[in-house]
Amino acid sequence: MSVIDFTPDEMMTIAAARALKNTDVCFVGIGAPSAACNIARLTHAPDVTLIYESGTIGTAPTVLPLSIGDGELCDTAVTTVSVPEMFRYWLQGGRVTVGFLGAAQIDRFGNINTTVIGDYDHPKTRLPGGGGAPEIASSCGEIFITLKQSKRAMVEKIDFFTSFGHGEGGNHRKRLGITTKGPTLMVTDLAVWKPDPETREFTVVSLHPGVTREMVQAECGWTVRFAPKVIQTSRPSSTELSTLRDLKARTKATHSGTKNGETS
């Protein structure tokens, strides 16, 4: 594969990373959000402050963490505080500009399920749960979401309400007294979505290279809305791709206990 070629997953990660600014204080979710946030830190936003739920502030991991309890986060953080301080002072105190979350299920208004698939008492799949995501969704200045598209993940109605997005749409957050913006961006492996200013329903504003509207609809469980002017997502640069691939290679080597991803 040449450096100009890229996978849908790489396009998703890089497009999500571009949304972060150098001045952001970001509460990072594990998985795809963590990859996007660290690519931003390693490219255009070197001064972004990354915070993980375990209490690590200003962390700069050299590899992607396996969980919020990964020692890499504490080892590279500016400081580590207690979880109560993290939530009461930093998060609920309004000191975090962006929360970057993933989702097992999401609906058109950005409501997230990470608790259970199917009936709660007799589930098809028991998921890891909300953790700090419900508080992140309400207390961060705004929320970015990233996930791979599928009809299983993007559904008409989520099976369990873990994290509040825009609720029923419109001014539902305001009616509940939630003053933060909520979900303002969703990046998938096919497109970039933003909420409609009035209805708050996620709308496609950008298609990734080679992706058609029909492809987006085929992997979404609701009738997709498209912005009046849909643009094409900029292709990953050679710097963005090499940075992402280097990070993934280091992560694989570290977590597998090998050197350069190869057995010794």
Short mmCIF file of C-alpha atoms in Angstrom, two decimals:
data_model
loop_
_atom_site.label_atom_id
_atom_site.label_comp_id
_atom_site.label_asym_id
_atom_site.label_seq_id
_atom_site.Cartn_x
_atom_site.Cartn_y
_atom_site.Cartn_z
CA MET A 1 0.00 0.00 0.00
CA SER A 2 1.43 3.38 -0.98
CA VAL A 3 1.28 6.32 1.38
CA ILE A 4 -1.52 7.95 -0.65
CA ASP A 5 -3.81 4.93 -0.13
CA PHE A 6 -5.89 4.68 3.03
CA THR A 7 -8.56 2.56 4.62
CA PRO A 8 -12.03 3.74 5.72
CA ASP A 9 -10.93 3.31 9.34
CA GLU A 10 -7.89 5.54 8.76
CA MET A 11 -10.06 8.16 7.08
CA MET A 12 -12.47 8.11 10.01
CA THR A 13 -9.72 8.48 12.61
CA ILE A 14 -7.98 11.30 10.76
CA ALA A 15 -11.20 13.19 9.99
CA ALA A 16 -12.17 12.97 13.66
CA ALA A 17 -8.72 14.14 14.77
CA ARG A 18 -9.00 17.26 12.63
CA ALA A 19 -11.96 18.46 14.70
CA LEU A 20 -9.80 19.11 17.78
CA LYS A 21 -8.10 22.47 18.31
CA ASN A 22 -4.76 23.14 19.97
CA THR A 23 -6.54 24.96 22.82
CA ASP A 24 -9.05 22.21 23.59
CA VAL A 25 -9.30 20.40 26.90
CA CYS A 26 -10.63 17.02 25.84
CA PHE A 27 -12.16 14.17 27.87
CA VAL A 28 -11.14 11.09 25.90
CA GLY A 29 -13.00 7.81 25.47
CA ILE A 30 -11.12 4.55 24.93
CA GLY A 31 -10.94 3.04 21.44
CA ALA A 32 -11.58 5.10 18.32
CA PRO A 33 -11.88 8.41 20.24
CA SER A 34 -8.49 7.80 21.88
CA ALA A 35 -6.86 7.16 18.51
CA ALA A 36 -8.34 10.34 17.03
CA CYS A 37 -7.35 12.50 20.00
CA ASN A 38 -3.77 11.28 20.03
CA ILE A 39 -3.37 11.77 16.29
CA ALA A 40 -4.51 15.36 16.79
CA ARG A 41 -1.92 15.75 19.56
CA LEU A 42 0.82 14.29 17.36
CA THR A 43 0.00 16.47 14.33
CA HIS A 44 -1.81 19.82 14.29
CA ALA A 45 -2.71 20.20 18.00
CA PRO A 46 0.42 19.50 20.09
CA ASP A 47 -0.85 21.53 23.05
CA VAL A 48 -4.27 19.88 23.32
CA THR A 49 -4.94 18.72 26.89
CA LEU A 50 -6.10 15.10 26.99
CA ILE A 51 -7.93 13.85 30.07
CA TYR A 52 -8.91 10.23 30.72
CA GLU A 53 -11.53 9.08 33.20
CA SER A 54 -8.98 7.56 35.58
CA GLY A 55 -7.83 11.07 36.53
CA THR A 56 -4.87 11.56 34.21
CA ILE A 57 -4.59 15.17 33.04
CA GLY A 58 -2.40 16.33 30.17
CA THR A 59 -1.41 12.78 29.30
CA ALA A 60 0.71 12.10 26.21
CA PRO A 61 0.80 8.34 25.68
CA THR A 62 3.35 6.91 23.25
CA VAL A 63 0.97 4.01 22.53
CA LEU A 64 -2.82 3.77 22.63
CA PRO A 65 -4.07 2.68 26.08
CA LEU A 66 -5.93 -0.58 26.53
CA SER A 67 -8.19 0.99 29.13
CA ILE A 68 -8.50 4.08 31.32
CA GLY A 69 -6.38 2.21 33.86
CA ASP A 70 -3.45 1.68 31.50
CA GLY A 71 -0.22 2.70 33.23
CA GLU A 72 0.90 4.51 30.08
CA LEU A 73 -1.61 7.25 30.84
CA CYS A 74 -0.38 7.95 34.37
CA ASP A 75 3.28 7.65 33.36
CA THR A 76 2.95 10.37 30.72
CA ALA A 77 0.44 12.69 32.45
CA VAL A 78 1.20 16.14 33.80
CA THR A 79 -0.68 15.08 36.93
CA THR A 80 -3.10 12.41 38.11
CA VAL A 81 -5.98 13.37 40.37
CA SER A 82 -8.63 11.34 42.16
CA VAL A 83 -11.74 10.32 40.25
CA PRO A 84 -14.03 12.45 42.48
CA GLU A 85 -11.84 15.50 41.78
CA MET A 86 -11.82 14.68 38.08
CA PHE A 87 -15.60 14.66 37.88
CA ARG A 88 -16.59 17.30 40.44
CA TYR A 89 -13.89 19.91 39.78
CA TRP A 90 -12.76 19.38 36.20
CA LEU A 91 -15.78 17.96 34.41
CA GLN A 92 -18.79 19.25 36.32
CA GLY A 93 -16.90 22.50 36.94
CA GLY A 94 -17.11 23.27 33.22
CA ARG A 95 -13.36 23.06 32.58
CA VAL A 96 -13.56 20.55 29.71
CA THR A 97 -14.31 21.91 26.25
CA VAL A 98 -14.80 18.63 24.34
CA GLY A 99 -15.89 15.12 25.22
CA PHE A 100 -14.88 12.55 22.61
CA LEU A 101 -17.07 9.43 22.78
CA GLY A 102 -17.75 6.19 20.95
CA ALA A 103 -21.02 4.26 20.85
CA ALA A 104 -22.35 0.73 20.56
CA GLN A 105 -25.69 2.17 19.44
CA ILE A 106 -26.65 5.70 18.49
CA ASP A 107 -29.84 7.31 17.20
CA ARG A 108 -30.38 10.26 14.87
CA PHE A 109 -30.28 12.73 17.77
CA GLY A 110 -26.95 11.56 19.14
CA ASN A 111 -28.33 9.61 22.10
CA ILE A 112 -25.88 6.83 22.97
CA ASN A 113 -26.23 3.28 24.27
CA THR A 114 -23.17 1.56 25.74
CA THR A 115 -25.06 -0.54 28.31
CA VAL A 116 -26.97 -3.42 26.74
CA ILE A 117 -28.23 -4.74 23.40
CA GLY A 118 -31.75 -6.09 23.64
CA ASP A 119 -33.95 -6.22 26.72
CA TYR A 120 -32.12 -5.07 29.87
CA ASP A 121 -33.19 -8.06 31.96
CA HIS A 122 -32.63 -10.60 29.18
CA PRO A 123 -29.98 -9.02 26.96
CA LYS A 124 -28.53 -10.28 23.71
CA THR A 125 -25.26 -8.59 24.68
CA ARG A 126 -24.18 -7.00 27.94
CA LEU A 127 -21.90 -4.04 27.14
CA PRO A 128 -19.24 -2.37 29.35
CA GLY A 129 -21.70 0.27 30.54
CA GLY A 130 -21.73 4.03 30.74
CA GLY A 131 -18.79 4.67 33.04
CA GLY A 132 -18.32 8.43 32.98
CA ALA A 133 -19.98 8.90 29.60
CA PRO A 134 -23.36 10.12 30.92
CA GLU A 135 -21.64 12.92 32.86
CA ILE A 136 -19.31 13.68 29.96
CA ALA A 137 -22.30 13.99 27.61
CA SER A 138 -23.94 16.56 29.89
CA SER A 139 -21.00 18.53 31.30
CA CYS A 140 -18.46 18.95 28.47
CA GLY A 141 -18.82 22.06 26.35
CA GLU A 142 -19.62 19.92 23.31
CA ILE A 143 -19.47 16.27 22.28
CA PHE A 144 -17.74 14.64 19.32
CA ILE A 145 -18.68 11.05 18.44
CA THR A 146 -16.87 8.56 16.24
CA LEU A 147 -17.95 5.06 15.22
CA LYS A 148 -18.06 2.67 12.28
CA GLN A 149 -21.34 2.78 10.41
CA SER A 150 -23.72 -0.17 10.41
CA LYS A 151 -27.44 -0.66 10.73
CA ARG A 152 -26.73 -2.46 13.98
CA ALA A 153 -24.96 0.57 15.46
CA MET A 154 -27.02 3.41 13.95
CA VAL A 155 -30.59 2.62 14.92
CA GLU A 156 -34.03 4.21 14.88
CA LYS A 157 -34.34 3.65 18.64
CA ILE A 158 -31.54 2.71 21.02
CA ASP A 159 -32.14 -0.28 23.32
CA PHE A 160 -30.94 1.56 26.42
CA PHE A 161 -30.48 5.27 27.13
CA THR A 162 -26.92 5.57 28.50
CA SER A 163 -25.77 9.06 27.46
CA PHE A 164 -28.05 11.97 26.59
CA GLY A 165 -27.50 13.59 23.23
CA HIS A 166 -30.29 15.80 21.95
CA GLY A 167 -33.03 13.61 23.41
CA GLU A 168 -36.15 13.95 21.29
CA GLY A 169 -34.55 16.71 19.24
CA GLY A 170 -35.15 20.44 19.09
CA ASN A 171 -34.58 22.19 22.43
CA HIS A 172 -34.89 19.06 24.58
CA ARG A 173 -31.54 19.68 26.29
CA LYS A 174 -32.54 23.23 27.18
CA ARG A 175 -35.90 22.07 28.53
CA LEU A 176 -34.05 19.77 30.91
CA GLY A 177 -31.78 22.56 32.08
CA ILE A 178 -28.65 21.22 30.34
CA THR A 179 -26.68 24.27 29.22
CA THR A 180 -23.89 22.59 27.22
CA LYS A 181 -24.11 22.10 23.44
CA GLY A 182 -24.29 18.31 23.37
CA PRO A 183 -23.25 16.38 20.25
CA THR A 184 -21.98 18.77 17.58
CA LEU A 185 -20.11 16.31 15.37
CA MET A 186 -20.21 12.65 14.40
CA VAL A 187 -17.50 11.10 12.25
CA THR A 188 -17.99 7.62 10.79
CA ASP A 189 -15.95 5.56 8.35
CA LEU A 190 -18.20 6.88 5.57
CA ALA A 191 -19.08 10.49 6.35
CA VAL A 192 -19.01 13.53 8.59
CA TRP A 193 -22.32 14.44 10.27
CA LYS A 194 -23.50 17.54 12.12
CA PRO A 195 -26.85 18.22 13.86
CA ASP A 196 -29.45 20.30 12.07
CA PRO A 197 -29.65 23.72 13.76
CA GLU A 198 -33.39 23.40 14.38
CA THR A 199 -34.28 19.71 14.69
CA ARG A 200 -30.86 18.63 16.07
CA GLU A 201 -31.04 15.51 13.86
CA PHE A 202 -27.63 14.42 12.60
CA THR A 203 -27.19 15.38 8.94
CA VAL A 204 -24.45 14.38 6.51
CA VAL A 205 -22.29 17.38 5.61
CA SER A 206 -19.31 15.59 4.07
CA LEU A 207 -18.75 12.27 2.28
CA HIS A 208 -15.38 10.56 2.50
CA PRO A 209 -13.55 9.99 -0.81
CA GLY A 210 -15.19 7.24 -2.87
CA VAL A 211 -18.33 7.14 -0.71
CA THR A 212 -21.80 7.70 -2.20
CA ARG A 213 -25.06 8.73 -0.56
CA GLU A 214 -26.40 5.27 -1.26
CA MET A 215 -23.51 3.70 0.65
CA VAL A 216 -24.23 5.89 3.68
CA GLN A 217 -27.93 5.00 3.65
CA ALA A 218 -27.20 1.29 3.28
CA GLU A 219 -25.30 1.31 6.59
CA CYS A 220 -27.74 3.42 8.61
CA GLY A 221 -30.92 2.34 10.39
CA TRP A 222 -32.84 5.56 9.82
CA THR A 223 -33.62 7.67 6.74
CA VAL A 224 -30.51 9.77 6.28
CA ARG A 225 -30.73 13.51 5.83
CA PHE A 226 -28.12 15.28 3.72
CA ALA A 227 -27.11 18.93 3.98
CA PRO A 228 -28.09 21.20 1.07
CA LYS A 229 -24.42 21.23 0.07
CA VAL A 230 -22.48 18.06 0.78
CA ILE A 231 -18.73 18.34 0.29
CA GLN A 232 -15.99 15.70 0.07
CA THR A 233 -13.80 15.08 3.09
CA SER A 234 -10.19 16.03 2.40
CA ARG A 235 -8.01 13.00 1.83
CA PRO A 236 -5.49 12.15 4.55
CA SER A 237 -2.11 13.79 4.09
CA SER A 238 1.07 11.74 4.07
CA THR A 239 1.94 13.19 7.50
CA GLU A 240 -1.43 12.24 8.99
CA LEU A 241 -1.22 8.72 7.60
CA SER A 242 2.36 8.06 8.63
CA THR A 243 1.66 9.39 12.14
CA LEU A 244 -1.40 7.16 12.53
CA ARG A 245 0.35 4.08 11.17
CA ASP A 246 3.40 4.63 13.35
CA LEU A 247 1.16 4.96 16.42
CA LYS A 248 -0.75 1.79 15.55
CA ALA A 249 2.49 -0.12 14.94
CA ARG A 250 3.96 0.97 18.28
CA THR A 251 0.73 0.05 20.03
CA LYS A 252 0.62 -3.41 18.45
CA ALA A 253 4.25 -4.08 19.29
CA THR A 254 3.85 -2.95 22.90
CA HIS A 255 0.65 -4.82 23.63
CA SER A 256 1.84 -8.03 21.95
CA GLY A 257 5.19 -7.94 23.70
CA THR A 258 7.09 -7.95 20.43
CA LYS A 259 9.52 -5.67 18.72
CA ASN A 260 8.24 -3.75 15.67
CA GLY A 261 5.18 -6.00 15.68
CA GLU A 262 7.28 -9.15 14.96
CA THR A 263 7.95 -12.13 17.17
CA SER A 264 11.45 -12.38 18.52
#
